[in-house]
């Protein structure tokens, strides 16, 4: 049963996840946001249970709650002070998906992503055109700014726009605000390998969620407001299939959180699913996908979670002390928060 199979031990006061099998149905999501797990679970418990609806409901709950300020409205103001949203939802039965990138002035990013899935043949819409689509589909247009996001932005402006993500600019972005132009030089200094200068535990996070219903249908999704002080127009890994999330009923699913600019170069969610397809456990697959990133970006910071189609879970992380994620199955009773210690 779940208690025996999902092995945890207490080390230094942390409940440490060591990989293991749960049972179906199952909901797993990044970070200690059990209200999202419970919202997804409630959806899975309905008679017409549907993994896609569960993922949508779980991510929406975090958007509404502004989980950690990094999901939903009112967080991560960009250089202009605006919050923009990335989200995706993927159906592992049909391999269909819907996503939005840099969505402006609409709060329910996962809902709009679901509309892209349900009401278009496209996979992703971005920016103002995604907003137009959302409005057509009945989503209200409203500001995503809050007093908190305004004050974060003002504080950043007063701090000479530090930190930021610009490189090799005039004026020098390491000690000034824009507008920036490229530094005109025949040779531009490459950023040192493996650096990820602006990422820390406080300025980003994503809800990444996997749901498998009792019949084995799998869905995965993400929702985030991205990175604090990002360059306007920046889209992270979260809406990119195979980067932020991936699902395939034949194998399982995976989700990612962390430095999305680096992660999207490695498609770690896809990698985990493909490694599981080749026979790896979820845990080995997550570790191996992380190792591929760390080999090239040793200072990378992020966490990956894989879930096999039978409900076996594996997680791996780096750059944080530890990484917490939520799991709910019929045997778990309530949602359990599990942790892995990061490499
Ligand atoms: N991956 C997200 C992004 O890059 C942020 C996070 O999950 O921490 O937008």
Coordinates of C-alpha atoms and ligand atoms in Angstrom, one line a residue:
X1 CA 0.0 0.0 0.0
X2 CA 1.0 3.6 -0.3
X3 CA 2.5 3.9 3.2
X4 CA 4.8 1.0 2.5
X5 CA 5.6 1.8 -1.1
X6 CA 6.3 5.5 -0.9
X7 CA 9.4 5.2 1.2
X8 CA 10.3 8.2 3.4
X9 CA 12.8 8.6 6.2
X10 CA 13.4 11.4 8.6
X11 CA 16.8 13.0 8.2
X12 CA 17.6 16.2 10.1
X13 CA 13.9 16.8 10.6
X14 CA 13.1 16.6 6.9
X15 CA 10.9 13.9 5.5
X16 CA 13.0 12.7 2.7
X17 CA 11.5 11.1 -0.4
X18 CA 13.5 8.1 -1.7
X19 CA 11.5 7.2 -4.7
X20 CA 8.7 4.7 -4.8
X21 CA 5.3 3.6 -6.1
X22 CA 2.0 4.9 -5.3
X23 CA -1.4 3.8 -6.7
X24 CA -3.9 5.3 -9.1
X25 CA -5.5 7.8 -9.3
X26 CA -2.7 10.1 -8.4
X27 CA -2.0 13.8 -8.3
X28 CA 1.6 15.1 -7.9
X29 CA 2.7 18.7 -8.0
X30 CA 5.8 20.8 -7.4
X31 CA 6.3 22.7 -4.2
X32 CA 4.4 22.5 -0.9
X33 CA 1.1 23.7 -2.3
X34 CA -1.4 21.1 -1.1
X35 CA -4.4 23.3 -1.8
X36 CA -3.6 22.8 -5.5
X37 CA -3.3 19.0 -5.0
X38 CA -6.6 18.9 -3.2
X39 CA -8.4 21.0 -5.9
X40 CA -7.1 18.5 -8.5
X41 CA -8.1 15.6 -6.3
X42 CA -11.6 16.9 -5.9
X43 CA -11.9 17.1 -9.6
X44 CA -10.6 13.5 -10.0
X45 CA -13.1 12.3 -7.4
X46 CA -16.1 13.5 -9.5
X47 CA -18.0 10.9 -11.4
X48 CA -16.9 12.3 -14.7
X49 CA -13.3 12.4 -13.5
X50 CA -10.9 13.6 -16.1
X51 CA -7.1 14.1 -15.7
X52 CA -7.1 17.3 -17.8
X53 CA -9.8 18.9 -15.6
X54 CA -7.9 17.9 -12.5
X55 CA -4.7 19.6 -13.7
X56 CA -6.6 22.7 -14.8
X57 CA -8.4 22.9 -11.4
X58 CA -5.2 22.4 -9.5
X59 CA -3.2 25.0 -11.4
X60 CA -6.1 27.4 -11.2
X61 CA -6.2 27.1 -7.5
X62 CA -2.6 28.2 -7.2
X63 CA -3.2 31.0 -9.6
X64 CA -6.1 32.2 -7.5
X65 CA -4.0 31.8 -4.3
X66 CA -1.0 33.5 -5.9
X67 CA 1.1 30.6 -4.6
X68 CA 4.3 32.0 -3.2
X69 CA 3.7 35.1 -5.3
X70 CA 5.2 33.2 -8.3
X71 CA 2.0 31.7 -9.7
X72 CA -0.8 33.9 -11.0
X73 CA -1.3 37.7 -10.9
X74 CA 0.7 40.2 -8.9
X75 CA 4.1 38.6 -9.0
X76 CA 7.4 38.7 -10.9
X77 CA 7.0 42.2 -12.5
X78 CA 9.0 42.5 -15.6
X79 CA 11.4 45.4 -16.4
X80 CA 8.3 47.6 -17.1
X81 CA 6.6 46.5 -13.9
X82 CA 4.1 44.3 -15.7
X83 CA 3.2 40.7 -14.6
X84 CA 2.8 38.3 -17.5
X85 CA 1.9 34.7 -17.4
X86 CA 3.0 31.4 -18.9
X87 CA 1.0 28.1 -18.7
X88 CA 0.4 24.9 -20.5
X89 CA -1.7 21.8 -20.3
X90 CA -1.0 18.5 -22.1
X91 CA -3.2 15.5 -22.7
X92 CA -1.1 12.3 -22.6
X93 CA -3.9 10.3 -24.3
X94 CA -4.1 12.4 -27.5
X95 CA -0.7 14.2 -27.2
X96 CA -2.6 17.4 -27.8
X97 CA -1.8 20.5 -25.8
X98 CA -2.5 24.1 -25.3
X99 CA -0.2 26.8 -24.0
X100 CA 0.1 30.6 -23.5
X101 CA 3.3 32.5 -23.2
X102 CA 3.7 36.1 -21.9
X103 CA -0.1 36.3 -21.5
X104 CA -1.0 39.9 -20.6
X105 CA -4.0 41.2 -18.5
X106 CA -5.8 37.9 -18.1
X107 CA -5.5 36.1 -14.8
X108 CA -6.5 32.5 -15.7
X109 CA -3.5 31.4 -17.7
X110 CA -4.2 27.7 -17.4
X111 CA -7.8 28.3 -18.4
X112 CA -6.7 30.1 -21.5
X113 CA -4.2 27.3 -22.2
X114 CA -7.1 24.8 -21.9
X115 CA -9.1 26.9 -24.4
X116 CA -6.1 26.8 -26.8
X117 CA -6.2 23.0 -26.5
X118 CA -10.0 22.6 -26.8
X119 CA -10.8 25.3 -29.3
X120 CA -7.9 25.6 -31.7
X121 CA -5.6 23.3 -33.7
X122 CA -2.7 25.4 -32.4
X123 CA -0.5 24.5 -29.4
X124 CA 0.6 27.9 -28.2
X125 CA -0.5 31.6 -28.3
X126 CA 1.6 34.4 -27.0
X127 CA 1.4 38.0 -25.8
X128 CA -1.3 40.4 -26.8
X129 CA -2.7 38.0 -29.3
X130 CA -3.2 35.4 -26.6
X131 CA -5.0 38.1 -24.7
X132 CA -7.3 38.8 -27.6
X133 CA -8.0 35.1 -27.9
X134 CA -8.7 34.9 -24.1
X135 CA -11.2 37.8 -24.3
X136 CA -12.9 36.1 -27.3
X137 CA -13.2 33.0 -25.2
X138 CA -14.9 34.9 -22.3
X139 CA -12.0 35.5 -20.0
X140 CA -12.0 39.0 -18.3
X141 CA -9.3 41.5 -19.2
X142 CA -7.9 43.0 -16.0
X143 CA -4.6 44.4 -14.6
X144 CA -2.3 41.8 -13.2
X145 CA -0.5 44.3 -11.0
X146 CA -1.0 44.5 -7.2
X147 CA 0.4 46.9 -4.6
X148 CA 2.9 44.2 -3.9
X149 CA 4.1 43.8 -7.5
X150 CA 4.2 47.6 -7.9
X151 CA 6.3 48.0 -4.8
X152 CA 8.7 45.1 -5.9
X153 CA 9.2 47.0 -9.1
X154 CA 9.7 50.4 -7.5
X155 CA 12.3 48.8 -5.1
X156 CA 14.1 47.3 -8.1
X157 CA 14.1 50.6 -9.9
X158 CA 15.5 52.4 -6.9
X159 CA 18.2 49.6 -6.7
X160 CA 19.4 50.8 -10.1
X161 CA 17.5 48.0 -11.9
X162 CA 19.5 45.3 -10.2
X163 CA 19.5 42.4 -10.8
X164 CA 18.5 42.1 -14.4
X165 CA 19.1 39.7 -17.3
X166 CA 20.9 42.0 -19.8
X167 CA 24.4 41.2 -21.1
X168 CA 26.9 43.3 -23.0
X169 CA 24.8 46.5 -23.3
X170 CA 25.3 50.2 -23.4
X171 CA 24.8 51.5 -20.8
X172 CA 26.3 48.7 -18.8
X173 CA 23.3 46.8 -17.3
X174 CA 25.3 45.7 -14.2
X175 CA 25.1 49.2 -12.8
X176 CA 22.4 51.1 -14.6
X177 CA 18.9 51.1 -16.0
X178 CA 18.0 51.1 -19.7
X179 CA 17.1 51.7 -22.3
X180 CA 19.8 49.4 -23.4
X181 CA 21.5 48.9 -26.8
X182 CA 24.0 46.2 -27.7
X183 CA 27.5 47.1 -26.9
X184 CA 29.2 47.7 -30.2
X185 CA 32.4 45.7 -30.0
X186 CA 33.8 43.1 -32.3
X187 CA 34.3 40.8 -29.4
X188 CA 31.6 40.4 -26.7
X189 CA 32.6 38.6 -23.6
X190 CA 30.6 35.4 -23.3
X191 CA 28.9 34.9 -19.9
X192 CA 31.0 32.3 -18.0
X193 CA 29.8 28.8 -18.6
X194 CA 27.3 27.5 -16.2
X195 CA 26.3 30.8 -14.8
X196 CA 22.7 31.6 -14.0
X197 CA 23.3 34.9 -12.2
X198 CA 19.9 36.1 -11.3
X199 CA 18.2 33.0 -10.0
X200 CA 17.7 32.4 -6.4
X201 CA 15.1 30.6 -4.3
X202 CA 13.0 33.8 -3.8
X203 CA 12.4 35.1 -7.3
X204 CA 10.6 32.3 -9.3
X205 CA 8.6 29.1 -9.0
X206 CA 6.1 27.2 -11.0
X207 CA 3.3 24.9 -10.3
X208 CA 3.9 21.8 -12.4
X209 CA 1.2 19.2 -11.9
X210 CA 0.7 15.6 -13.1
X211 CA -2.7 13.8 -12.7
X212 CA -3.4 10.2 -13.7
X213 CA -7.0 9.2 -13.4
X214 CA -8.2 5.7 -12.4
X215 CA -8.4 4.6 -16.0
X216 CA -4.7 5.5 -16.6
X217 CA -5.3 8.7 -18.6
X218 CA -2.5 11.2 -17.9
X219 CA -2.4 15.0 -18.0
X220 CA 0.3 17.4 -17.0
X221 CA 0.4 21.2 -16.8
X222 CA 2.2 24.3 -15.5
X223 CA 1.4 27.8 -14.5
X224 CA 3.8 30.6 -13.5
X225 CA 4.4 34.3 -13.7
X226 CA 8.0 33.5 -14.6
X227 CA 11.1 35.4 -13.4
X228 CA 11.3 38.7 -11.4
X229 CA 12.4 41.6 -13.6
X230 CA 12.5 39.6 -16.7
X231 CA 13.0 41.3 -20.1
X232 CA 9.5 42.1 -21.4
X233 CA 8.4 39.4 -23.8
X234 CA 10.4 36.7 -22.1
X235 CA 8.7 33.3 -22.2
X236 CA 10.1 30.6 -19.9
X237 CA 10.1 26.8 -20.1
X238 CA 6.7 26.4 -18.5
X239 CA 4.6 26.6 -21.6
X240 CA 7.1 24.6 -23.8
X241 CA 6.1 21.0 -24.3
X242 CA 8.9 18.7 -23.0
X243 CA 10.5 21.5 -21.1
X244 CA 8.0 22.6 -18.4
X245 CA 5.8 19.5 -18.7
X246 CA 5.2 16.4 -20.8
X247 CA 2.7 13.6 -20.7
X248 CA 2.3 10.3 -22.6
X249 CA -0.3 7.7 -21.4
X250 CA 2.1 5.0 -22.7
X251 CA 4.8 5.9 -20.2
X252 CA 4.0 8.7 -17.7
X253 CA 4.6 12.4 -17.2
X254 CA 7.1 14.9 -15.9
X255 CA 7.2 18.5 -14.8
X256 CA 9.9 21.0 -14.1
X257 CA 10.6 24.1 -12.0
X258 CA 13.6 26.4 -11.9
X259 CA 15.7 28.4 -14.3
X260 CA 13.6 28.0 -17.3
X261 CA 15.9 29.8 -19.7
X262 CA 18.4 27.0 -19.2
X263 CA 15.9 24.2 -18.8
X264 CA 14.2 24.7 -22.1
X265 CA 17.5 24.0 -23.8
X266 CA 17.4 20.4 -22.5
X267 CA 13.7 19.5 -22.6
X268 CA 14.0 17.7 -19.2
X269 CA 10.3 16.7 -19.0
X270 CA 10.6 15.0 -22.3
X271 CA 13.9 13.4 -21.4
X272 CA 12.4 11.9 -18.2
X273 CA 9.4 10.4 -20.1
X274 CA 11.7 9.0 -22.7
X275 CA 14.1 7.6 -20.2
X276 CA 11.2 5.9 -18.4
X277 CA 10.1 4.6 -21.8
X278 CA 13.5 2.9 -22.1
X279 CA 13.0 1.3 -18.7
X280 CA 14.5 3.7 -16.2
X281 CA 12.8 4.2 -12.9
X282 CA 11.2 7.6 -12.4
X283 CA 13.9 8.5 -9.9
X284 CA 16.8 7.5 -12.1
X285 CA 15.2 9.3 -15.0
X286 CA 14.8 12.5 -13.0
X287 CA 18.4 12.4 -11.8
X288 CA 19.7 11.6 -15.2
X289 CA 17.8 14.5 -16.8
X290 CA 19.2 16.8 -14.2
X291 CA 22.7 15.5 -14.7
X292 CA 22.5 16.4 -18.4
X293 CA 21.8 20.0 -17.4
X294 CA 24.4 20.2 -14.7
X295 CA 27.1 18.9 -17.0
X296 CA 26.8 22.0 -19.1
X297 CA 25.4 24.5 -16.5
X298 CA 27.0 23.5 -13.1
X299 CA 25.3 26.4 -11.3
X300 CA 21.9 25.6 -12.6
X301 CA 19.1 25.7 -10.1
X302 CA 15.9 23.7 -10.5
X303 CA 13.8 20.6 -9.7
X304 CA 12.3 17.8 -11.8
X305 CA 9.5 15.3 -11.0
X306 CA 8.6 12.3 -13.0
X307 CA 5.6 10.0 -12.5
X308 CA 5.3 6.7 -14.3
X309 CA 2.0 5.5 -15.6
X310 CA 1.8 3.1 -12.7
X311 CA 2.2 6.0 -10.2
X312 CA 5.9 5.5 -9.4
X313 CA 7.4 8.9 -8.5
X314 CA 10.9 10.2 -8.8
X315 CA 12.3 13.7 -8.1
X316 CA 15.7 15.4 -8.3
X317 CA 16.8 18.9 -7.6
X318 CA 19.8 21.2 -7.4
X319 CA 20.6 24.7 -6.2
X320 CA 18.1 24.6 -3.3
X321 CA 18.7 22.9 0.1
X322 CA 15.8 20.6 -0.5
X323 CA 12.7 20.5 -2.7
X324 CA 9.2 19.8 -1.6
X325 CA 6.4 18.4 -3.7
X326 CA 2.9 17.2 -3.0
X327 CA 1.4 13.7 -3.6
X328 CA -2.1 12.4 -3.2
X329 CA -3.5 8.9 -3.9
X330 CA -6.4 7.0 -2.5
X331 CA -4.2 5.5 0.2
X332 CA -2.5 8.7 1.3
X333 CA -5.6 10.0 2.9
X334 CA -4.7 13.7 2.8
X335 CA -2.2 15.2 0.5
X336 CA 1.4 14.4 1.6
X337 CA 4.3 16.8 1.3
X338 CA 7.4 14.9 0.3
X339 CA 10.9 16.3 0.1
X340 CA 14.1 15.5 -1.7
X341 CA 17.5 16.8 -0.6
X342 CA 19.1 18.5 -3.6
X343 CA 22.5 17.6 -5.1
Ligands
LIG1 N1 10.6 27.8 -14.7 C1 10.1 29.0 -14.4 C2 10.5 30.0 -15.5 O1 11.6 30.0 -15.9 C3 10.4 29.5 -13.1 C4 10.4 28.5 -12.0 O2 9.8 27.5 -12.1 O3 11.1 28.7 -11.0 O4 9.7 30.9 -15.8

